[in-house]
Coordinates of C-alpha atoms and ligand atoms in Angstrom, one line a residue:
M1 CA 11.6 -2.7 17.1
F2 CA 14.0 0.2 17.5
K3 CA 16.2 -1.3 14.8
L4 CA 13.3 -1.0 12.4
F5 CA 12.7 2.6 13.3
R6 CA 16.1 3.4 12.0
N7 CA 14.5 3.2 8.6
L8 CA 12.7 6.4 9.6
K9 CA 15.9 8.4 8.9
P10 CA 14.8 10.0 5.6
Y11 CA 11.8 11.4 7.5
T12 CA 13.7 13.0 10.3
L13 CA 12.6 16.5 9.4
A14 CA 8.9 15.5 9.1
V15 CA 9.1 13.6 12.4
I16 CA 10.7 16.6 14.2
A17 CA 8.0 18.9 12.7
T18 CA 5.3 16.6 13.9
V19 CA 6.7 16.4 17.4
I20 CA 6.9 20.2 17.6
L21 CA 3.3 20.6 16.3
V22 CA 2.0 17.9 18.7
V23 CA 3.8 19.7 21.6
A24 CA 2.3 23.0 20.5
G25 CA -1.1 21.5 20.2
A26 CA -0.9 20.0 23.7
L27 CA 0.2 23.3 25.2
T28 CA -2.8 25.1 23.6
E29 CA -5.1 22.5 25.0
L30 CA -3.6 23.0 28.4
Y31 CA -3.9 26.8 28.1
L32 CA -7.5 26.9 27.1
P33 CA -9.2 26.1 30.5
T34 CA -7.1 28.8 32.1
L35 CA -8.3 31.4 29.7
M36 CA -11.8 30.2 30.3
A37 CA -11.3 30.5 34.0
D38 CA -10.0 34.1 33.5
I39 CA -13.1 35.0 31.5
V40 CA -15.4 33.7 34.1
D41 CA -13.6 34.9 37.2
K42 CA -12.3 38.3 36.0
G43 CA -14.8 39.1 33.2
I44 CA -18.2 37.8 34.0
V45 CA -18.0 38.2 37.7
R46 CA -16.9 41.8 37.4
G47 CA -19.2 42.5 34.4
D48 CA -16.2 43.7 32.4
T49 CA -17.3 43.2 28.8
A50 CA -14.2 44.6 27.2
Y51 CA -12.1 42.1 29.2
I52 CA -14.3 39.2 28.1
L53 CA -14.0 40.2 24.5
R54 CA -10.3 40.6 24.7
V55 CA -9.6 37.3 26.4
G56 CA -12.3 35.7 24.3
A57 CA -10.4 36.7 21.2
V58 CA -7.2 35.3 22.6
M59 CA -9.0 32.1 23.4
L60 CA -10.4 31.9 19.9
A61 CA -6.9 32.4 18.4
V62 CA -5.4 29.8 20.7
A63 CA -8.1 27.3 19.8
L64 CA -7.7 27.9 16.1
G65 CA -3.9 27.6 16.5
G66 CA -4.3 24.3 18.3
M67 CA -6.7 23.1 15.6
A68 CA -4.2 24.0 12.9
C69 CA -1.4 22.1 14.8
A70 CA -3.6 19.1 15.2
V71 CA -4.6 19.0 11.5
V72 CA -1.0 19.5 10.2
S73 CA 0.5 17.1 12.6
A74 CA -2.1 14.5 11.7
F75 CA -1.3 15.0 8.0
L76 CA 2.5 14.8 8.6
S77 CA 2.3 11.7 10.8
A78 CA 0.1 10.0 8.2
R79 CA 2.7 10.9 5.5
V80 CA 5.6 9.7 7.6
G81 CA 3.7 6.4 8.5
M82 CA 2.7 5.6 5.0
G83 CA 6.1 6.5 3.5
F84 CA 7.8 4.4 6.2
G85 CA 5.5 1.5 5.2
R86 CA 6.3 2.0 1.6
D87 CA 10.1 2.0 2.2
L88 CA 9.8 -1.1 4.4
R89 CA 7.8 -3.0 1.7
R90 CA 10.4 -2.0 -0.9
K91 CA 13.2 -3.1 1.3
V92 CA 11.6 -6.4 2.2
F93 CA 10.8 -7.1 -1.4
T94 CA 14.3 -6.3 -2.6
R95 CA 15.8 -8.4 0.1
V96 CA 13.5 -11.4 -0.7
E97 CA 14.3 -11.2 -4.4
G98 CA 18.0 -11.7 -3.4
F99 CA 17.2 -14.8 -1.4
S100 CA 18.4 -18.2 -2.6
L101 CA 15.9 -21.0 -2.6
H102 CA 17.2 -22.1 0.7
E103 CA 15.9 -19.0 2.4
F104 CA 12.6 -19.4 0.8
D105 CA 12.4 -22.9 2.2
L106 CA 13.3 -21.5 5.6
I107 CA 10.7 -18.8 6.1
G108 CA 8.0 -20.0 3.6
T109 CA 6.3 -18.2 0.8
P110 CA 2.9 -17.6 2.6
S111 CA 4.7 -16.1 5.6
L112 CA 6.8 -13.9 3.4
I113 CA 3.6 -12.5 1.9
T114 CA 2.0 -11.8 5.3
R115 CA 5.1 -10.2 6.5
T116 CA 5.3 -7.9 3.5
T117 CA 1.6 -6.9 3.8
N118 CA -0.1 -7.4 7.1
D119 CA 3.0 -7.0 9.4
I120 CA 4.2 -3.9 7.7
T121 CA 0.7 -2.4 7.9
Q122 CA 0.7 -3.0 11.7
V123 CA 4.1 -1.2 12.1
Q124 CA 3.0 1.6 9.9
M125 CA -0.2 2.2 11.9
F126 CA 1.7 2.0 15.1
T127 CA 4.3 4.6 13.9
M128 CA 1.5 7.0 12.9
I129 CA -0.3 6.7 16.2
V130 CA 2.8 6.6 18.4
M131 CA 4.3 9.8 16.9
R132 CA 1.3 11.7 18.2
M133 CA 0.1 9.9 21.3
L134 CA 3.5 9.0 22.8
I135 CA 4.4 12.7 23.0
M136 CA 0.9 14.0 23.7
A137 CA 0.1 11.8 26.6
P138 CA 2.9 12.7 29.0
I139 CA 2.6 16.4 28.3
M140 CA -1.1 16.3 28.9
A141 CA -0.7 14.3 32.1
I142 CA 2.1 16.2 33.7
G143 CA 1.0 19.6 32.3
G144 CA -2.5 18.8 33.6
V145 CA -1.3 18.1 37.1
V146 CA 0.8 21.3 37.1
M147 CA -2.0 23.4 35.9
A148 CA -4.5 21.8 38.3
L149 CA -2.1 22.5 41.2
Q150 CA -2.0 26.1 40.1
K151 CA -5.7 26.5 40.0
D152 CA -6.2 25.0 43.4
A153 CA -3.6 23.0 45.2
R154 CA -6.1 21.9 47.9
L155 CA -8.5 20.2 45.5
T156 CA -5.8 18.0 44.0
W157 CA -6.2 15.4 46.6
V158 CA -9.3 14.3 44.6
L159 CA -6.9 13.5 41.8
A160 CA -4.5 11.8 44.1
V161 CA -7.3 9.4 45.0
V162 CA -8.8 8.9 41.5
I163 CA -5.6 8.5 39.4
P164 CA -4.3 5.4 41.3
I165 CA -7.8 3.8 41.0
L166 CA -7.8 4.6 37.3
A167 CA -4.3 3.2 36.9
V168 CA -5.3 -0.1 38.6
V169 CA -8.4 -0.5 36.4
I170 CA -6.4 0.2 33.2
T171 CA -3.6 -2.2 34.2
L172 CA -6.2 -4.9 35.0
I173 CA -8.0 -4.6 31.8
A174 CA -5.0 -4.1 29.5
G175 CA -3.2 -6.9 31.2
R176 CA -6.0 -9.2 30.2
A177 CA -6.5 -7.8 26.8
M178 CA -2.8 -7.8 25.7
P179 CA -2.4 -11.6 25.4
L180 CA -5.8 -11.8 23.7
F181 CA -4.6 -9.3 21.1
K182 CA -1.5 -11.4 20.5
A183 CA -3.6 -14.5 20.1
I184 CA -5.7 -12.7 17.6
Q185 CA -2.7 -12.2 15.4
A186 CA -1.8 -15.9 15.4
K187 CA -5.5 -16.7 14.7
I188 CA -5.5 -14.4 11.7
D189 CA -2.4 -16.3 10.4
R190 CA -4.3 -19.5 10.8
I191 CA -7.3 -18.2 8.8
N192 CA -4.9 -17.0 6.1
L193 CA -3.5 -20.5 5.9
V194 CA -6.8 -22.3 5.7
L195 CA -8.2 -19.9 3.2
R196 CA -5.2 -20.1 1.0
E197 CA -5.3 -23.9 0.9
G198 CA -9.0 -23.8 0.3
L199 CA -8.6 -21.4 -2.6
T200 CA -5.5 -22.9 -4.3
G201 CA -6.7 -26.4 -3.8
V202 CA -10.2 -25.9 -4.9
R203 CA -10.1 -28.4 -7.7
V204 CA -8.7 -31.2 -5.5
I205 CA -11.2 -30.4 -2.7
R206 CA -14.1 -30.6 -5.2
A207 CA -12.8 -33.7 -6.9
F208 CA -12.5 -35.5 -3.5
N209 CA -15.8 -34.2 -2.2
R210 CA -14.1 -32.6 0.7
I211 CA -16.0 -29.3 0.6
E212 CA -17.8 -30.0 3.8
H213 CA -14.5 -30.9 5.5
E214 CA -12.9 -27.7 4.3
K215 CA -15.9 -25.7 5.4
K216 CA -15.6 -27.2 8.8
R217 CA -11.9 -26.5 8.9
F218 CA -12.5 -22.9 7.9
D219 CA -15.4 -22.5 10.3
A220 CA -13.3 -23.8 13.2
A221 CA -10.6 -21.2 12.5
N222 CA -13.1 -18.5 11.9
M223 CA -15.1 -19.3 15.1
D224 CA -11.8 -19.3 17.0
L225 CA -10.9 -15.8 15.8
T226 CA -14.4 -14.6 16.4
A227 CA -14.5 -15.9 20.0
T228 CA -11.3 -14.3 20.9
S229 CA -12.2 -11.0 19.2
I230 CA -15.5 -11.0 21.2
R231 CA -13.7 -11.6 24.4
V232 CA -11.3 -8.7 23.7
N233 CA -14.2 -6.5 22.7
K234 CA -16.2 -7.4 25.9
L235 CA -13.2 -6.3 27.9
M236 CA -12.9 -3.1 25.9
A237 CA -16.7 -2.6 26.2
L238 CA -16.3 -2.9 30.0
M239 CA -13.4 -0.4 30.0
F240 CA -15.4 2.5 28.4
P241 CA -18.4 2.7 30.9
L242 CA -16.0 2.2 33.8
M243 CA -13.9 5.1 32.6
M244 CA -17.0 7.2 32.1
L245 CA -18.2 6.3 35.6
L246 CA -14.8 7.2 37.1
M247 CA -14.7 10.5 35.3
N248 CA -18.2 11.4 36.3
V249 CA -17.6 10.4 39.9
T250 CA -14.5 12.6 39.7
T251 CA -16.4 15.5 38.4
V252 CA -19.0 15.2 41.1
A253 CA -16.4 15.0 43.7
I254 CA -14.6 18.0 42.4
I255 CA -17.8 20.0 42.2
W256 CA -18.8 18.9 45.7
F257 CA -15.6 19.8 47.4
G258 CA -15.0 22.7 45.1
A259 CA -18.4 24.2 45.9
K260 CA -17.6 24.1 49.6
R261 CA -14.4 26.0 48.9
I262 CA -16.2 28.5 46.8
D263 CA -18.7 29.0 49.6
L264 CA -15.8 29.8 51.9
G265 CA -14.5 32.2 49.3
E266 CA -11.3 30.3 48.9
M267 CA -11.9 29.4 45.2
Q268 CA -13.6 30.9 42.2
V269 CA -16.2 29.3 39.8
G270 CA -14.0 29.7 36.7
S271 CA -11.1 27.9 38.5
L272 CA -13.4 25.1 39.4
M273 CA -14.5 24.7 35.8
A274 CA -10.9 24.7 34.7
F275 CA -9.9 22.2 37.3
I276 CA -12.6 19.8 36.1
Q277 CA -11.2 20.1 32.6
Y278 CA -7.6 19.4 33.7
A279 CA -8.8 16.3 35.6
M280 CA -10.4 15.1 32.4
Q281 CA -7.3 15.8 30.4
I282 CA -5.1 13.8 32.8
M283 CA -7.5 10.9 32.8
F284 CA -7.7 10.9 29.0
S285 CA -3.9 10.9 28.7
L286 CA -3.7 7.9 30.9
L287 CA -6.2 6.2 28.6
M288 CA -4.0 7.0 25.7
V289 CA -1.0 5.5 27.4
S290 CA -2.9 2.3 28.0
F291 CA -4.0 2.2 24.4
L292 CA -0.3 2.4 23.4
F293 CA 0.6 -0.4 25.7
I294 CA -2.1 -2.6 24.1
M295 CA -0.8 -1.8 20.6
L296 CA 2.8 -2.2 21.4
P297 CA 3.1 -6.0 21.7
R298 CA 1.3 -6.4 18.4
A299 CA 3.5 -4.0 16.6
A300 CA 6.6 -5.4 18.3
A301 CA 5.7 -8.9 17.1
S302 CA 5.2 -7.6 13.6
A303 CA 8.5 -5.7 13.7
G304 CA 10.2 -8.8 14.8
R305 CA 8.8 -10.8 11.9
I306 CA 9.9 -8.1 9.5
N307 CA 13.4 -7.9 11.0
E308 CA 13.7 -11.6 10.6
V309 CA 13.4 -11.2 6.8
L310 CA 15.7 -8.2 6.7
D311 CA 18.3 -9.9 8.8
V312 CA 18.7 -12.9 6.5
T313 CA 22.0 -12.6 4.7
P314 CA 21.4 -14.4 1.5
G315 CA 23.6 -17.5 1.4
I316 CA 24.3 -17.0 -2.2
K317 CA 26.2 -13.9 -3.1
D318 CA 28.4 -12.8 -5.9
A319 CA 32.1 -13.3 -5.2
E320 CA 34.2 -10.3 -4.3
K321 CA 36.2 -10.6 -7.4
A322 CA 34.1 -12.3 -10.0
R323 CA 35.9 -14.1 -12.8
A324 CA 34.9 -13.9 -16.4
P325 CA 34.1 -17.3 -18.0
G326 CA 36.5 -18.8 -20.5
A327 CA 36.2 -18.8 -24.3
E328 CA 34.1 -22.0 -24.4
R329 CA 30.4 -21.7 -24.8
G330 CA 28.4 -23.8 -22.5
H331 CA 30.7 -26.4 -21.2
I332 CA 29.4 -27.8 -17.8
E333 CA 31.6 -29.8 -15.5
F334 CA 30.5 -31.5 -12.4
R335 CA 33.3 -32.7 -10.2
G336 CA 32.5 -34.8 -7.2
V337 CA 29.4 -32.8 -6.3
T338 CA 27.7 -33.6 -3.0
F339 CA 24.7 -31.6 -1.9
A340 CA 22.2 -31.9 1.1
Y341 CA 19.1 -29.8 1.7
P342 CA 19.4 -27.9 4.9
G343 CA 18.1 -30.0 7.7
A344 CA 18.1 -33.2 5.7
E345 CA 20.0 -36.1 7.2
E346 CA 21.0 -37.7 3.9
P347 CA 22.6 -35.8 1.1
A348 CA 20.2 -35.5 -1.9
L349 CA 23.2 -35.9 -4.3
R350 CA 26.4 -37.8 -3.7
D351 CA 29.7 -37.5 -5.6
I352 CA 28.3 -36.6 -9.0
S353 CA 30.9 -36.1 -11.8
F354 CA 30.2 -35.6 -15.5
D355 CA 30.8 -33.3 -18.4
A356 CA 28.1 -31.8 -20.6
K357 CA 29.6 -30.2 -23.8
P358 CA 28.3 -27.9 -26.4
G359 CA 26.6 -29.6 -29.3
E360 CA 25.7 -32.6 -27.1
V361 CA 22.5 -33.7 -25.4
T362 CA 23.0 -35.0 -21.9
A363 CA 20.0 -36.8 -20.5
I364 CA 19.3 -37.5 -16.9
I365 CA 16.9 -40.3 -16.0
G366 CA 15.9 -41.8 -12.7
G367 CA 12.8 -42.5 -10.6
T368 CA 11.0 -39.8 -8.7
G369 CA 13.0 -38.5 -5.8
S370 CA 16.2 -39.7 -7.2
G371 CA 17.6 -36.1 -7.3
K372 CA 17.2 -35.1 -10.9
S373 CA 15.6 -31.7 -10.2
T374 CA 18.1 -31.1 -7.4
L375 CA 21.0 -31.7 -9.8
V376 CA 19.8 -29.3 -12.4
N377 CA 18.9 -26.7 -9.8
L378 CA 22.5 -26.5 -8.8
I379 CA 23.5 -25.3 -12.3
P380 CA 21.8 -21.8 -12.0
R381 CA 23.2 -21.7 -8.5
F382 CA 19.7 -21.8 -6.8
Y383 CA 21.6 -23.7 -4.1
D384 CA 25.3 -24.0 -3.4
V385 CA 27.1 -27.4 -3.4
A386 CA 28.3 -28.8 -0.1
S387 CA 31.5 -30.2 -1.6
G388 CA 33.0 -30.7 -5.0
S389 CA 32.5 -28.1 -7.7
I390 CA 30.5 -27.2 -10.7
R391 CA 32.3 -25.3 -13.5
V392 CA 30.8 -23.6 -16.4
D393 CA 33.2 -22.7 -19.2
G394 CA 36.2 -23.3 -17.0
V395 CA 35.1 -21.2 -14.1
D396 CA 33.6 -22.4 -10.8
I397 CA 30.1 -21.0 -10.7
R398 CA 30.7 -19.6 -7.2
E399 CA 33.3 -17.3 -8.7
M400 CA 31.2 -16.1 -11.5
E401 CA 28.7 -13.3 -11.4
Q402 CA 25.2 -14.8 -11.0
E403 CA 24.0 -12.6 -13.9
T404 CA 26.7 -13.9 -16.2
L405 CA 26.0 -17.4 -15.3
R406 CA 22.2 -17.2 -15.6
G407 CA 22.6 -15.2 -18.9
K408 CA 24.0 -18.4 -20.4
L409 CA 21.1 -20.5 -19.3
G410 CA 17.7 -21.3 -20.8
F411 CA 16.0 -23.0 -17.8
V412 CA 12.6 -24.7 -18.1
S413 CA 11.6 -25.8 -14.6
Q414 CA 9.7 -28.9 -13.8
K415 CA 6.6 -26.9 -12.8
A416 CA 6.0 -24.3 -15.6
V417 CA 5.4 -20.9 -14.2
L418 CA 3.7 -18.3 -16.3
F419 CA 2.8 -14.7 -15.5
N420 CA -0.5 -12.9 -15.7
D421 CA 0.3 -11.3 -19.0
T422 CA -0.1 -11.9 -22.7
I423 CA 1.4 -15.1 -24.2
A424 CA 3.7 -13.0 -26.3
N425 CA 5.0 -11.2 -23.3
N426 CA 5.4 -14.4 -21.4
I427 CA 7.6 -15.7 -24.1
R428 CA 9.4 -12.4 -24.4
F429 CA 10.3 -12.8 -20.7
G430 CA 13.2 -14.9 -22.0
R431 CA 14.6 -11.9 -23.9
E432 CA 13.0 -8.5 -23.7
D433 CA 14.0 -7.3 -27.1
A434 CA 12.8 -10.4 -29.1
T435 CA 10.9 -9.4 -32.2
D436 CA 7.5 -10.7 -33.0
E437 CA 9.0 -13.1 -35.6
E438 CA 11.4 -14.5 -33.0
V439 CA 8.6 -15.0 -30.6
A440 CA 6.6 -16.8 -33.3
R441 CA 9.5 -18.9 -34.3
A442 CA 10.2 -20.0 -30.7
A443 CA 6.6 -20.9 -30.3
E444 CA 6.7 -22.8 -33.6
T445 CA 9.7 -24.8 -32.4
A446 CA 8.1 -25.5 -29.0
Q447 CA 5.1 -26.9 -30.9
A448 CA 3.0 -24.1 -29.3
R449 CA 2.1 -22.0 -32.3
E450 CA -1.0 -24.1 -33.3
F451 CA -2.8 -23.9 -30.0
I452 CA -1.8 -20.3 -29.4
L453 CA -3.3 -19.2 -32.8
A454 CA -6.4 -21.2 -32.0
M455 CA -7.0 -19.0 -28.9
P456 CA -9.3 -16.0 -29.4
D457 CA -6.6 -13.4 -29.3
G458 CA -3.7 -15.5 -30.6
F459 CA -0.4 -14.3 -29.1
Q460 CA -2.1 -11.5 -27.4
S461 CA -4.3 -13.8 -25.3
V462 CA -3.8 -13.2 -21.6
I463 CA -2.7 -16.0 -19.4
A464 CA -4.9 -16.1 -16.3
Q465 CA -3.3 -15.8 -12.9
G466 CA -1.6 -19.1 -12.1
G467 CA -2.0 -20.1 -15.8
T468 CA -5.3 -21.8 -15.2
N469 CA -6.6 -21.1 -18.8
V470 CA -4.0 -23.3 -20.5
S471 CA -3.4 -27.0 -19.9
G472 CA -0.3 -28.4 -18.2
G473 CA 1.3 -29.4 -21.6
Q474 CA 0.5 -26.1 -23.1
K475 CA 2.0 -24.3 -20.2
Q476 CA 5.1 -26.3 -20.6
R477 CA 5.4 -25.5 -24.3
I478 CA 5.1 -21.8 -23.6
A479 CA 7.8 -22.1 -21.0
I480 CA 10.0 -23.9 -23.5
A481 CA 9.4 -21.2 -26.1
R482 CA 10.4 -18.7 -23.4
A483 CA 13.8 -20.5 -23.0
L484 CA 14.2 -20.8 -26.8
V485 CA 13.7 -17.2 -27.5
R486 CA 16.6 -16.4 -25.3
G487 CA 19.0 -18.3 -27.6
P488 CA 21.2 -19.4 -24.6
E489 CA 24.4 -21.5 -24.6
I490 CA 22.9 -24.0 -22.2
Y491 CA 19.4 -25.5 -22.2
I492 CA 18.0 -27.2 -19.2
F493 CA 14.7 -29.0 -19.5
D494 CA 13.6 -30.4 -16.1
D495 CA 11.0 -33.1 -16.8
T496 CA 9.5 -30.7 -19.3
F497 CA 8.3 -33.3 -21.7
S498 CA 6.3 -35.6 -19.4
A499 CA 3.1 -33.5 -19.7
L500 CA 3.2 -34.0 -23.5
D501 CA 1.7 -36.8 -25.5
F502 CA 4.3 -39.1 -27.3
A503 CA 3.7 -37.6 -30.8
T504 CA 4.1 -34.0 -29.6
D505 CA 7.1 -35.0 -27.5
A506 CA 8.8 -36.6 -30.6
R507 CA 8.0 -33.6 -32.9
L508 CA 9.2 -31.2 -30.2
R509 CA 12.5 -32.9 -29.8
A510 CA 13.1 -33.1 -33.5
A511 CA 12.4 -29.4 -33.9
L512 CA 14.6 -28.6 -30.8
K513 CA 17.5 -30.6 -32.2
K514 CA 17.8 -28.1 -35.1
E515 CA 17.5 -25.1 -32.9
T516 CA 19.9 -26.3 -30.2
A517 CA 22.5 -27.9 -32.4
E518 CA 25.3 -25.8 -31.1
A519 CA 24.1 -25.5 -27.5
T520 CA 24.6 -27.7 -24.5
V521 CA 21.4 -29.5 -23.7
I522 CA 20.4 -31.1 -20.5
I523 CA 17.2 -33.1 -20.5
V524 CA 15.7 -34.5 -17.4
A525 CA 13.1 -37.2 -18.1
Q526 CA 11.4 -40.2 -16.8
R527 CA 10.5 -41.7 -20.2
V528 CA 13.1 -43.8 -22.0
N529 CA 11.7 -42.5 -25.3
T530 CA 12.7 -39.0 -24.5
V531 CA 16.3 -39.8 -23.6
M532 CA 17.1 -42.7 -25.9
D533 CA 19.0 -40.8 -28.6
A534 CA 20.9 -38.5 -26.2
D535 CA 24.7 -38.4 -26.6
R536 CA 25.1 -39.3 -22.9
I537 CA 22.5 -40.6 -20.5
I538 CA 23.1 -40.3 -16.7
V539 CA 21.2 -42.7 -14.6
L540 CA 20.5 -41.4 -11.1
D541 CA 19.4 -43.6 -8.3
D542 CA 18.9 -42.2 -4.8
G543 CA 21.2 -39.3 -5.4
A544 CA 24.1 -41.2 -6.9
V545 CA 25.1 -41.9 -10.5
V546 CA 24.7 -45.6 -11.2
G547 CA 25.3 -45.5 -14.9
M548 CA 26.5 -43.2 -17.6
G549 CA 26.7 -43.8 -21.4
T550 CA 24.6 -44.1 -24.5
H551 CA 21.4 -46.1 -24.6
K552 CA 23.1 -49.1 -26.1
E553 CA 25.9 -49.1 -23.6
L554 CA 23.6 -48.7 -20.7
I555 CA 21.3 -51.5 -21.8
R556 CA 24.3 -53.8 -21.5
S557 CA 26.0 -52.4 -18.4
C558 CA 23.4 -50.8 -16.1
E559 CA 20.9 -52.8 -14.1
V560 CA 18.8 -49.8 -13.0
Y561 CA 18.6 -48.6 -16.6
R562 CA 17.6 -52.0 -17.9
E563 CA 14.8 -52.1 -15.3
I564 CA 13.5 -48.7 -16.3
V565 CA 13.6 -49.6 -20.0
S566 CA 11.9 -53.0 -19.6
S567 CA 9.1 -51.4 -17.6
Q568 CA 8.5 -48.9 -20.4
L569 CA 9.4 -50.4 -23.8
S570 CA 8.0 -53.5 -25.5
E571 CA 10.3 -56.4 -26.6
E572 CA 10.4 -55.2 -30.2
E573 CA 11.4 -51.7 -29.2
L574 CA 14.2 -53.1 -27.1
A575 CA 15.6 -55.1 -30.0
Ligands
LIG1 N1 13.4 -27.9 -1.1 C1 13.7 -29.1 -0.6 N2 14.0 -29.2 0.7 C2 14.3 -30.4 1.3 N3 14.4 -31.6 0.6 C3 14.1 -31.5 -0.7 C4 13.7 -30.3 -1.4 N4 13.5 -30.6 -2.7 C5 13.7 -31.9 -2.9 N5 14.0 -32.5 -1.7 C6 14.3 -33.9 -1.5 O1 15.4 -34.2 -2.4 C7 15.2 -35.5 -3.0 C8 15.3 -35.4 -4.5 O2 14.3 -34.6 -5.0 P1 14.2 -34.1 -6.5 O3 15.5 -33.6 -6.9 O4 13.0 -33.2 -6.6 O5 13.8 -35.5 -7.2 P2 13.4 -35.8 -8.7 O6 13.4 -34.5 -9.5 O7 14.4 -36.8 -9.2 O8 12.0 -36.4 -8.6 C9 13.9 -36.0 -2.5 O9 14.1 -37.0 -1.5 C10 13.2 -34.8 -1.9 O10 12.4 -35.2 -0.8
LIG2 MG1 12.0 -33.5 -10.4

């Protein structure tokens, strides 16, 4: 929590100003009842109009000053709180952008989202309130006691009785409310989760007629949150009348005993009135403190969650002294690469060695879960290898700047990701300064031009969030165009062609061949058709290479490959 507040540094001046203003405001509040007592005791009682007007003017000035302090400090604390929130959001976002995929797996994308939004909002609110209450409350409490003592030391025994009772009541209620507030936070998380799944999975839910089931699931989470919130609110609802009761009883007691002292001529009416006000101020400040104690655990939990994100040191960083790649253009070498996902018992890849050279097509084939995606994800350094090495153009990719490495790559991931923008801009994501002609040409090669032009706004059509207004195959083709427009040295297609029909697949590969003649091409596929004419086919099975060579060679030598082929091709095609 305190660690997080170090980020308040740029706001030091504003924080100090707020503190000064809050202190000034508190002091004026403490001064006002005394002035009032003076007016009553010295002005009204003696009938001294001039005195009343003079002190009245002072009182007005003090009240206005206090108001100004309150307004300005509220303004400042709001600015500090909001600015602090903005800085934290920026910091978390920047940090997360630097994460390797491993760290994403670790914390989880939905949680990263709640941490950047909800948790930071909590901390921001807390900062705003704390800056004022935390300082205000003790001044009012201690100042109130001092002033009350000055007004009438004998009457303070009433306070000595009431304040402990108040403290006990507050502790009892806050003690019960605090865990409930914490539970509410977890329950909000749960609702987020159910809601998210319900929204993103809406097609599946409908297709399987699970709407009722999902409704029940949501209702359960919703009711749970409601029930807890109601319990907290019941407690809070109890707190308010109890406080009022206590305050009123205190007032009555003060008036009762004060009146006796006034009768005896030991106290004046104005002092009694002032005394009552000080008693109220003390009790209110205690309430403020209790409020802070209720807010604290919630904010602390949020701060912890934010710190967790900020404390992650990304596992993948640029080397201290980055080496420039050699003169080759796109030569990939795998040397005895072994890799395991964090927490996995078995390595996902074992002792993989191969070369992929410029001007060649290297295909990777294997069943689902055999490690194909894992293998190609190692090339952009989304993860680091456990042992062995991957070299690109003669340099180990761990010694290369990530930007240099990724600048060489045109990566099309297994799941095409498009952004909520025009199609042209989605393609231009590959290279910002691509001209309209280049974009059109990339789309043409990717066999995407036809369907793009058939859309109402052509290249200016906007892709819906999550790419729901284009089909899976269309999405893939736009993603391929995005890689093509980059004109990279190395192309990586991770199972990009499986969403295409055979005819489009064939046309696309023929067109690609021309475009990528000089580049290194790695194609991951499950269809034999797609890989058949590659220069080198790597057969993966359970994370290990079980065969490597051309189609013809593998048919003869590799059992696994033969099985794949015979399950997909007819006898004539085989011959
Ligand atoms: N992010 C991940 N964390 C842990 N295990 C993973 C992760 N991604 C994939 N795996 C595991 O690694 C293995 C290979 O997966 P993958 O490379 O996606 O296979 P393929 O692309 O050949 O279908 C699978 O057993 C899968 O469960
Ligand atoms: Mg895959």
